[in-house]
PDB file of C-alpha atoms in Angstrom:
ATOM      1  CA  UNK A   1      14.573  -3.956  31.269  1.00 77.00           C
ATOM      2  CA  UNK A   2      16.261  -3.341  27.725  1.00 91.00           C
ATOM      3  CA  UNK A   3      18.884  -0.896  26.976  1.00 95.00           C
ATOM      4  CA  UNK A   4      16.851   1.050  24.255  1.00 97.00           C
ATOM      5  CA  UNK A   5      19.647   1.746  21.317  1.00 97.00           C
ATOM      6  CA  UNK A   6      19.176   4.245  18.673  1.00 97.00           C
ATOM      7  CA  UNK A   7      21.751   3.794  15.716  1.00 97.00           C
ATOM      8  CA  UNK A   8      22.632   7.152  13.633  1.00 96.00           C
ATOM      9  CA  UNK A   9      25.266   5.911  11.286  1.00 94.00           C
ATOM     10  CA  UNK A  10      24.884   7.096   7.301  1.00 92.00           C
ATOM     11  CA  UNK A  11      26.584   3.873   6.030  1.00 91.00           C
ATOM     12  CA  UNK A  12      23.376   0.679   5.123  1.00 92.00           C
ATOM     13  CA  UNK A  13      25.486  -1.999   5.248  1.00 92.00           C
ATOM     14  CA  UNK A  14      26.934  -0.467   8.772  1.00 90.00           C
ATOM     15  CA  UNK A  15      23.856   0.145  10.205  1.00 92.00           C
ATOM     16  CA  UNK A  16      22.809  -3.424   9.152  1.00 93.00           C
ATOM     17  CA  UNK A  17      25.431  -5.258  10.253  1.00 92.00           C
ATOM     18  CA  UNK A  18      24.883  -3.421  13.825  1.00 93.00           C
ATOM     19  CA  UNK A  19      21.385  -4.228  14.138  1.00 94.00           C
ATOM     20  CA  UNK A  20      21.891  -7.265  13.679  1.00 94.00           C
ATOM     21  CA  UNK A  21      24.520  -7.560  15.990  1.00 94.00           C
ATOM     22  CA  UNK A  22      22.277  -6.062  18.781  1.00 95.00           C
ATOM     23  CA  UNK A  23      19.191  -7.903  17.991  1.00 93.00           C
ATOM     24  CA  UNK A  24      20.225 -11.236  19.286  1.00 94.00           C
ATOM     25  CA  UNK A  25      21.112  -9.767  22.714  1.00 94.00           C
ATOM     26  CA  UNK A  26      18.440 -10.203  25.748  1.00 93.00           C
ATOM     27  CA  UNK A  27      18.877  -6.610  27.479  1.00 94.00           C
ATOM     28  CA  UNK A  28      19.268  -4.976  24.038  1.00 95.00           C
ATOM     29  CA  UNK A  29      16.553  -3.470  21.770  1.00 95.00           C
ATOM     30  CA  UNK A  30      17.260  -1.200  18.717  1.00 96.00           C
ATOM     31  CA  UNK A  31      13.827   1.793  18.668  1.00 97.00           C
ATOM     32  CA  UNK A  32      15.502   3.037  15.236  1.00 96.00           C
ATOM     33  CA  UNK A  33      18.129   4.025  12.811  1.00 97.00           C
ATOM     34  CA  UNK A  34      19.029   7.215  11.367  1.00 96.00           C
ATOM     35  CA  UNK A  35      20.952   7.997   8.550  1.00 95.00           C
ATOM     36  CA  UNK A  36      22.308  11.366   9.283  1.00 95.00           C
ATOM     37  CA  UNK A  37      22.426  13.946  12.162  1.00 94.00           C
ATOM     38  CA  UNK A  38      19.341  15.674  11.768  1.00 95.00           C
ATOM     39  CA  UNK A  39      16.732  12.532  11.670  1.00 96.00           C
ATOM     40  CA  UNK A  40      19.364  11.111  14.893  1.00 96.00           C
ATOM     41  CA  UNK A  41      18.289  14.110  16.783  1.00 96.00           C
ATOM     42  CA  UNK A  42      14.306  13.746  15.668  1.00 96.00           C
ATOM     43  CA  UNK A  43      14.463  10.248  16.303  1.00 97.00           C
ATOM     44  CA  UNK A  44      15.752  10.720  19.923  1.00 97.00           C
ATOM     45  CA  UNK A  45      13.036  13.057  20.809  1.00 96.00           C
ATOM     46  CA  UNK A  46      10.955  10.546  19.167  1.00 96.00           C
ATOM     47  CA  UNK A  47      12.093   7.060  21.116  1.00 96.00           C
ATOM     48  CA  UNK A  48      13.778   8.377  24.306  1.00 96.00           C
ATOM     49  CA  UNK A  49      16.847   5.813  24.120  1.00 97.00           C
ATOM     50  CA  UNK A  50      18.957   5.101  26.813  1.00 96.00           C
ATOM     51  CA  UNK A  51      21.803   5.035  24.188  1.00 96.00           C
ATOM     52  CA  UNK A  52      22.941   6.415  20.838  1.00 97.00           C
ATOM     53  CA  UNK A  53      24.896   5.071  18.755  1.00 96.00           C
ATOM     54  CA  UNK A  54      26.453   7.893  16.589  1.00 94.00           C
ATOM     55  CA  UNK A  55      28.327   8.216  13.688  1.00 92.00           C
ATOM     56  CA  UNK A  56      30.438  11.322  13.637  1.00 89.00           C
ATOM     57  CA  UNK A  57      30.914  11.640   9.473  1.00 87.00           C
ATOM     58  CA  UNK A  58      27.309  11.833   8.605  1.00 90.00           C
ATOM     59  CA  UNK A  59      25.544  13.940   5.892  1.00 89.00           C
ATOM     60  CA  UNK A  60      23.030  17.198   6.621  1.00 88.00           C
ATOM     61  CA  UNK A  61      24.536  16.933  10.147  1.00 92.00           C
ATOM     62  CA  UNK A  62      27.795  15.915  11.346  1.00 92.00           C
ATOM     63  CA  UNK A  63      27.814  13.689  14.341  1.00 92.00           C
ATOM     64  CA  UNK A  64      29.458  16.241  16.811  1.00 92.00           C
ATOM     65  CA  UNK A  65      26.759  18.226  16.270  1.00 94.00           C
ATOM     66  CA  UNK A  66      23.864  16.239  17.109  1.00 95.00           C
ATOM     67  CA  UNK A  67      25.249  14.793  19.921  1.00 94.00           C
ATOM     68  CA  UNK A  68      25.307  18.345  21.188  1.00 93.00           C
ATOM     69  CA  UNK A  69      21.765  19.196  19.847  1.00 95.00           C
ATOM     70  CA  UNK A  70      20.914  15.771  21.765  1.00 95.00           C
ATOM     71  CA  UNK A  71      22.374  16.647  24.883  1.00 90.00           C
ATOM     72  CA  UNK A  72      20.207  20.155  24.774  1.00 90.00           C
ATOM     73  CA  UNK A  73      16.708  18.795  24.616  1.00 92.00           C
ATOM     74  CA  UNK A  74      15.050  19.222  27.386  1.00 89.00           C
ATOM     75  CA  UNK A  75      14.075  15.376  28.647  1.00 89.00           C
ATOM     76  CA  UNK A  76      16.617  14.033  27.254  1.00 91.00           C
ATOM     77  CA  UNK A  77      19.694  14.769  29.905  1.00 85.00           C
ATOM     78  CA  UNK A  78      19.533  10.639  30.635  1.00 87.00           C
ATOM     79  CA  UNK A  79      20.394   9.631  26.998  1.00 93.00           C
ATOM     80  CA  UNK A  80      24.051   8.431  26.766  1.00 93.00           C
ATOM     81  CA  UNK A  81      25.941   9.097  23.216  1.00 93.00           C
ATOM     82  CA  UNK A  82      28.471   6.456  22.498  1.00 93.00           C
ATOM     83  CA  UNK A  83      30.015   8.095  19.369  1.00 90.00           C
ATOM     84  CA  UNK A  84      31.992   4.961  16.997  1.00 83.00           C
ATOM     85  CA  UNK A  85      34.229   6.093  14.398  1.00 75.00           C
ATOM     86  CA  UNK A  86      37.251   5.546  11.857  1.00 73.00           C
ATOM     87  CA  UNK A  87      38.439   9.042  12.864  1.00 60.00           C
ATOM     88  CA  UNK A  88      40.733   8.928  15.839  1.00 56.00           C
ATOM     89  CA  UNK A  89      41.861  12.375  15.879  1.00 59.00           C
ATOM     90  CA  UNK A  90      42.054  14.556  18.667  1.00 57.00           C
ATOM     91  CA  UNK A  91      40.091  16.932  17.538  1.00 63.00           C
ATOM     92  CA  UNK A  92      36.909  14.921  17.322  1.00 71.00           C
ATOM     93  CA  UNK A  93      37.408  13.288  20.886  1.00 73.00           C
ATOM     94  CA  UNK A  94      37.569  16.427  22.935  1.00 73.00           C
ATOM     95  CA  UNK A  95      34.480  18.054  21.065  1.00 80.00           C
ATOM     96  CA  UNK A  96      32.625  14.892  20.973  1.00 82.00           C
ATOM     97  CA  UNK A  97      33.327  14.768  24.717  1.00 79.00           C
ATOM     98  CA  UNK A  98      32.979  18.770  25.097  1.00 79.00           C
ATOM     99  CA  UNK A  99      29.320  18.248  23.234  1.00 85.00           C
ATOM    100  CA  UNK A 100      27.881  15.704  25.718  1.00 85.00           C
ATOM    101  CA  UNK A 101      28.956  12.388  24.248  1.00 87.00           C
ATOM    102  CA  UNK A 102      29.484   9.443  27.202  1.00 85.00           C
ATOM    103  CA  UNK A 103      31.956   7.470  25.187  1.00 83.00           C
ATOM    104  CA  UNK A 104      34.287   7.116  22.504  1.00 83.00           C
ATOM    105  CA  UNK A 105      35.006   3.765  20.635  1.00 83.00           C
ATOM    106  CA  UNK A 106      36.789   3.214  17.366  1.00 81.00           C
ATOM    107  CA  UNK A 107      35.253   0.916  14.153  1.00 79.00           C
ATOM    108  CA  UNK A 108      37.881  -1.012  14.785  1.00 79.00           C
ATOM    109  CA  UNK A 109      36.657  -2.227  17.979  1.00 81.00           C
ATOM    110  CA  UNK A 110      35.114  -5.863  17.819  1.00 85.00           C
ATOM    111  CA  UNK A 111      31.536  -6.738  19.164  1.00 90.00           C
ATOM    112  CA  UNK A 112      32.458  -7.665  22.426  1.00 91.00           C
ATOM    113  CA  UNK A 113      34.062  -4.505  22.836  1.00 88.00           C
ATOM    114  CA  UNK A 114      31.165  -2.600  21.272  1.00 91.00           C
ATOM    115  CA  UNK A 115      28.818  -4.623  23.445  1.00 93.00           C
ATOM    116  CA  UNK A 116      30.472  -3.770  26.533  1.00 91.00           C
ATOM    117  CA  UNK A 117      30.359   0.019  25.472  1.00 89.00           C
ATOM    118  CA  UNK A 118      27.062   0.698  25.170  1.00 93.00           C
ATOM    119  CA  UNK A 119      26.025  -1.356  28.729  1.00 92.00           C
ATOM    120  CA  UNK A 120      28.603   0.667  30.354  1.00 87.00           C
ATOM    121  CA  UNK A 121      27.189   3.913  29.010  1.00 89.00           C
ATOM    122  CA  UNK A 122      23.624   2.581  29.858  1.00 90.00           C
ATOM    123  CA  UNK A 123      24.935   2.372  33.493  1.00 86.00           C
ATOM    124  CA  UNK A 124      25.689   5.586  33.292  1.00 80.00           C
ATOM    125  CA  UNK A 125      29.397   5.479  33.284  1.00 76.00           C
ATOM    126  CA  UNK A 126      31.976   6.958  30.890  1.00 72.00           C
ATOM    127  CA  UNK A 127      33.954   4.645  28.267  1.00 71.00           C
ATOM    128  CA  UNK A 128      37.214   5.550  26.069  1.00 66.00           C
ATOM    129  CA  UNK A 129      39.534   3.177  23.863  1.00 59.00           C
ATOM    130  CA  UNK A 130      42.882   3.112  25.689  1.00 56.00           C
ATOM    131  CA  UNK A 131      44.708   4.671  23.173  1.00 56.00           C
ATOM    132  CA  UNK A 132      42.233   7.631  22.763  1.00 58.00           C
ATOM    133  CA  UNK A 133      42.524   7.781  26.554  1.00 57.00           C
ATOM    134  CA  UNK A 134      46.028   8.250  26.780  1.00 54.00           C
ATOM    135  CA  UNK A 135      46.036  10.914  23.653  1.00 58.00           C
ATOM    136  CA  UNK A 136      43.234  13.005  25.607  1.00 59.00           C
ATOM    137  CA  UNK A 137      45.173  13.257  28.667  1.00 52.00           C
ATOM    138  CA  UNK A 138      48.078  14.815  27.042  1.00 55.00           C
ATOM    139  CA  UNK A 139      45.100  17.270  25.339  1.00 57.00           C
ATOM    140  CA  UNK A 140      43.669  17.927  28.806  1.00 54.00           C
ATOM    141  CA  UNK A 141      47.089  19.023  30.727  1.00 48.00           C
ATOM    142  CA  UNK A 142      47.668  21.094  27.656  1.00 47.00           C
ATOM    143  CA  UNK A 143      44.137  22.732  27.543  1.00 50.00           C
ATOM    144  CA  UNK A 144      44.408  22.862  31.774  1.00 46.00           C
ATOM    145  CA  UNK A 145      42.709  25.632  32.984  1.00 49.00           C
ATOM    146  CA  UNK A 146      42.617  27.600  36.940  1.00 45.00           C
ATOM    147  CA  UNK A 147      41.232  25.378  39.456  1.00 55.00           C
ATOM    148  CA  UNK A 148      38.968  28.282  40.647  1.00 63.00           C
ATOM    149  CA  UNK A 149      36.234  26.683  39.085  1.00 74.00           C
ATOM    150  CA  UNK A 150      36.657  23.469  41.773  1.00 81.00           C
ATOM    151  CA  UNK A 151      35.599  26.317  44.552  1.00 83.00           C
ATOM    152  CA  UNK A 152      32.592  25.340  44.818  1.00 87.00           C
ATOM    153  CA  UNK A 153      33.488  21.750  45.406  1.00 90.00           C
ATOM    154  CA  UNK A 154      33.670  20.506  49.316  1.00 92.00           C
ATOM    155  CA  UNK A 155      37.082  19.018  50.012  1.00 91.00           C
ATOM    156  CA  UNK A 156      35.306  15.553  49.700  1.00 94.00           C
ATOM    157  CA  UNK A 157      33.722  16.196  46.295  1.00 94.00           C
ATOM    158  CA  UNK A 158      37.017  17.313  45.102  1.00 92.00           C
ATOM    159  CA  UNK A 159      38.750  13.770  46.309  1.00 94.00           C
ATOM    160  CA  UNK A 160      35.562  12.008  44.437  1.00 95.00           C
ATOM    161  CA  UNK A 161      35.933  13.713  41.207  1.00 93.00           C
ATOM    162  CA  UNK A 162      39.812  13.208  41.334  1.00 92.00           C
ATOM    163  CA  UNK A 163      38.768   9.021  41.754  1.00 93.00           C
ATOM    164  CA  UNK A 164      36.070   9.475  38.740  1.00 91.00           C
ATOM    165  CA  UNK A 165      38.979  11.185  36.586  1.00 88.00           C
ATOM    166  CA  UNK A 166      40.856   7.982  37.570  1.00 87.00           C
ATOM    167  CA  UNK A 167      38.560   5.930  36.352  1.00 85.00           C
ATOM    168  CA  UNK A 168      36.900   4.569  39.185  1.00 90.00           C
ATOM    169  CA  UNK A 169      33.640   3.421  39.610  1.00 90.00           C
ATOM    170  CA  UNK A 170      31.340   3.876  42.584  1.00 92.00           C
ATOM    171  CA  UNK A 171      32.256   1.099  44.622  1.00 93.00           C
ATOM    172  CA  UNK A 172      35.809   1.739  43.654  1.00 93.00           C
ATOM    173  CA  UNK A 173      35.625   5.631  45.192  1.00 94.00           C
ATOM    174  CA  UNK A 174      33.874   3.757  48.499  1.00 94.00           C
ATOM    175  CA  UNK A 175      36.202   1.384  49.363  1.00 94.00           C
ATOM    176  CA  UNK A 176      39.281   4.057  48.215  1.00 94.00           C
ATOM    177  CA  UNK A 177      37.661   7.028  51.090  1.00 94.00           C
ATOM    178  CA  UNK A 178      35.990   3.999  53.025  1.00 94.00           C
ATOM    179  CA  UNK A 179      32.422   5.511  51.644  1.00 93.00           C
ATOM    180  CA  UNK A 180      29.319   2.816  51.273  1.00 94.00           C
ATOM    181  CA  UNK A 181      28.740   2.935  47.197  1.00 91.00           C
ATOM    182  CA  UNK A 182      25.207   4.771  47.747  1.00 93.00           C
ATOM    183  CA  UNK A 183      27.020   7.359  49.311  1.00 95.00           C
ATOM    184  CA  UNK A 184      30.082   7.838  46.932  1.00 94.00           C
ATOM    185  CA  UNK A 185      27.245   8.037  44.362  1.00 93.00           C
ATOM    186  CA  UNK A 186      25.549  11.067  46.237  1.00 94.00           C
ATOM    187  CA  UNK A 187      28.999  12.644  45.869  1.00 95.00           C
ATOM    188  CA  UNK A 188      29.586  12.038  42.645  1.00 94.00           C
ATOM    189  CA  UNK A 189      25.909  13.663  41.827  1.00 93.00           C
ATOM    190  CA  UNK A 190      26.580  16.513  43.417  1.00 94.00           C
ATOM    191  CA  UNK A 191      29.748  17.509  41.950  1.00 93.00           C
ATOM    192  CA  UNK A 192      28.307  17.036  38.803  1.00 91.00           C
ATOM    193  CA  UNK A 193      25.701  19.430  39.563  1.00 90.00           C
ATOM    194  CA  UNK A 194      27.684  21.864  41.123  1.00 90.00           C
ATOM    195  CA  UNK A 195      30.138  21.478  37.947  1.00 89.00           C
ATOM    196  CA  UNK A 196      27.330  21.691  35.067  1.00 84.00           C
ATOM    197  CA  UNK A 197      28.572  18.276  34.116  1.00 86.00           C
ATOM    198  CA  UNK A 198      26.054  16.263  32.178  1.00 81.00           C
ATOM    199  CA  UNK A 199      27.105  12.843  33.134  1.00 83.00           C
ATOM    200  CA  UNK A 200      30.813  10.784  34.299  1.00 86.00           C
ATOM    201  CA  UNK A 201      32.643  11.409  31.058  1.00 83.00           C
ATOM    202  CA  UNK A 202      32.513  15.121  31.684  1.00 83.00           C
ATOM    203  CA  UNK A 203      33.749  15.055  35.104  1.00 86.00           C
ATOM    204  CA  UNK A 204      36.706  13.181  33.736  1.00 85.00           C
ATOM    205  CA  UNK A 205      37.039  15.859  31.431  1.00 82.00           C
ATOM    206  CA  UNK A 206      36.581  18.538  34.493  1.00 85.00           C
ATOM    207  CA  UNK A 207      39.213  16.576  36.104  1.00 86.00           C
ATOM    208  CA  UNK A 208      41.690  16.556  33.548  1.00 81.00           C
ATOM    209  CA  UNK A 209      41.434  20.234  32.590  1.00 79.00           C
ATOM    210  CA  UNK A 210      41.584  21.929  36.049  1.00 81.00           C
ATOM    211  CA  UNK A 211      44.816  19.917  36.899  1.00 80.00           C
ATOM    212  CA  UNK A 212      42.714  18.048  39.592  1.00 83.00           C
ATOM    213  CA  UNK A 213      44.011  14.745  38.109  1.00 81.00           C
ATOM    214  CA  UNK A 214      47.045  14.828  36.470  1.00 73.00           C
ATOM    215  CA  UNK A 215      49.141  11.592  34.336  1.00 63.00           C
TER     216      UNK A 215
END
């Protein structure tokens, strides 16, 4: 089946020059474009994607935002935000990331790159540029807050989400705690129910700011 891509980016030409970029892959089909916040958030209750790809400096309403309006619709907790942008700054990672958002790639990036994104979103897992990555984890160990909220956490869930905050994928956690990959995935679901985390990138988040994962 197609990964079903809905681009929110204020910018024509942009928006163009990504469509047409995605249009000539197989397991890639673009369901619509939006040209600011607002009609991003109508047009995902509209089409359902499986990802968005959002602008964050958009008119009426700001990316940020409607990634986190997104992320609140009910039937909609499956759609993965891939937020692109020429603004690096911290600020906009952690409350992109804080709002729901799966992934984080700069304008910068080239196609491949951007192609790989959004199927690794799709899948369900998280995605940063390096160099965001190694600016959040200085945020995170600043921001760290008490590990009380990992209580409710079984001893294995905790080593899982340490693995996820890693970076790891599924099969990675399985062969590291000699776990199939069905059953590291069970794990990883259930810490990011007991956690309130909406999908991989938050756990990393989690991770980060309770000290469970540390550089």
């Amino acid at each position: 089946m197609s990964i079903r891509v809905l681009l929110a980016e204020d910018e024509k030409l942009v928006r163009s020059g990504f469509r047409l970029l995605l249009d000539v892959e197989d397991d890639i089909e673009v369901v619509g474009e939006a040209a600011d916040g607002a009609q991003a958030v109508e047009l995902a209750r509209l089409t359902c994607p499986d990802v968005v790809l959002m602008d964050i400096r958009m008119p009426k309403v700001d990316g940020i935002e409607a990634t986190r309006r997104i992320a609140a619709v009910p039937g909609l907790q499956r759609v993965r935000i891939l937020i692109l942008t020429t603004y690096d700054t911290d600020a906009y990672v952690f409350e992109g990331l804080q709002a729901g958002a799966s992934g984080f790639l700069l304008k910068d990036a080239g196609p491949a790159e951007l192609l790989h994104g959004i199927r690794v979103v799709a899948a369900g897992d998280a995605l940063l540029a390096p160099r965001i990555t190694r600016r959040l984890i200085s945020q995170f160990t600043a921001r760290r807050t008490a590990s009380e909220r990992l209580g409710v956490l079984t001893e294995r869930e905790r080593e899982v989400v340490a693995l996820v905050g890693q970076g790891l994928r599924n099969d990675e956690i399985g062969a590291a705690l000699f776990l199939s990959p069905e059953t590291a995935r069970t794990h990883v679901s259930r810490a990011m129910g007991k956690l309130g985390a909406r999908d991989r990138a938050q756990l990393v988040v989690i991770a980060y700011q309770t000290g469970l994962v540390t550089p």
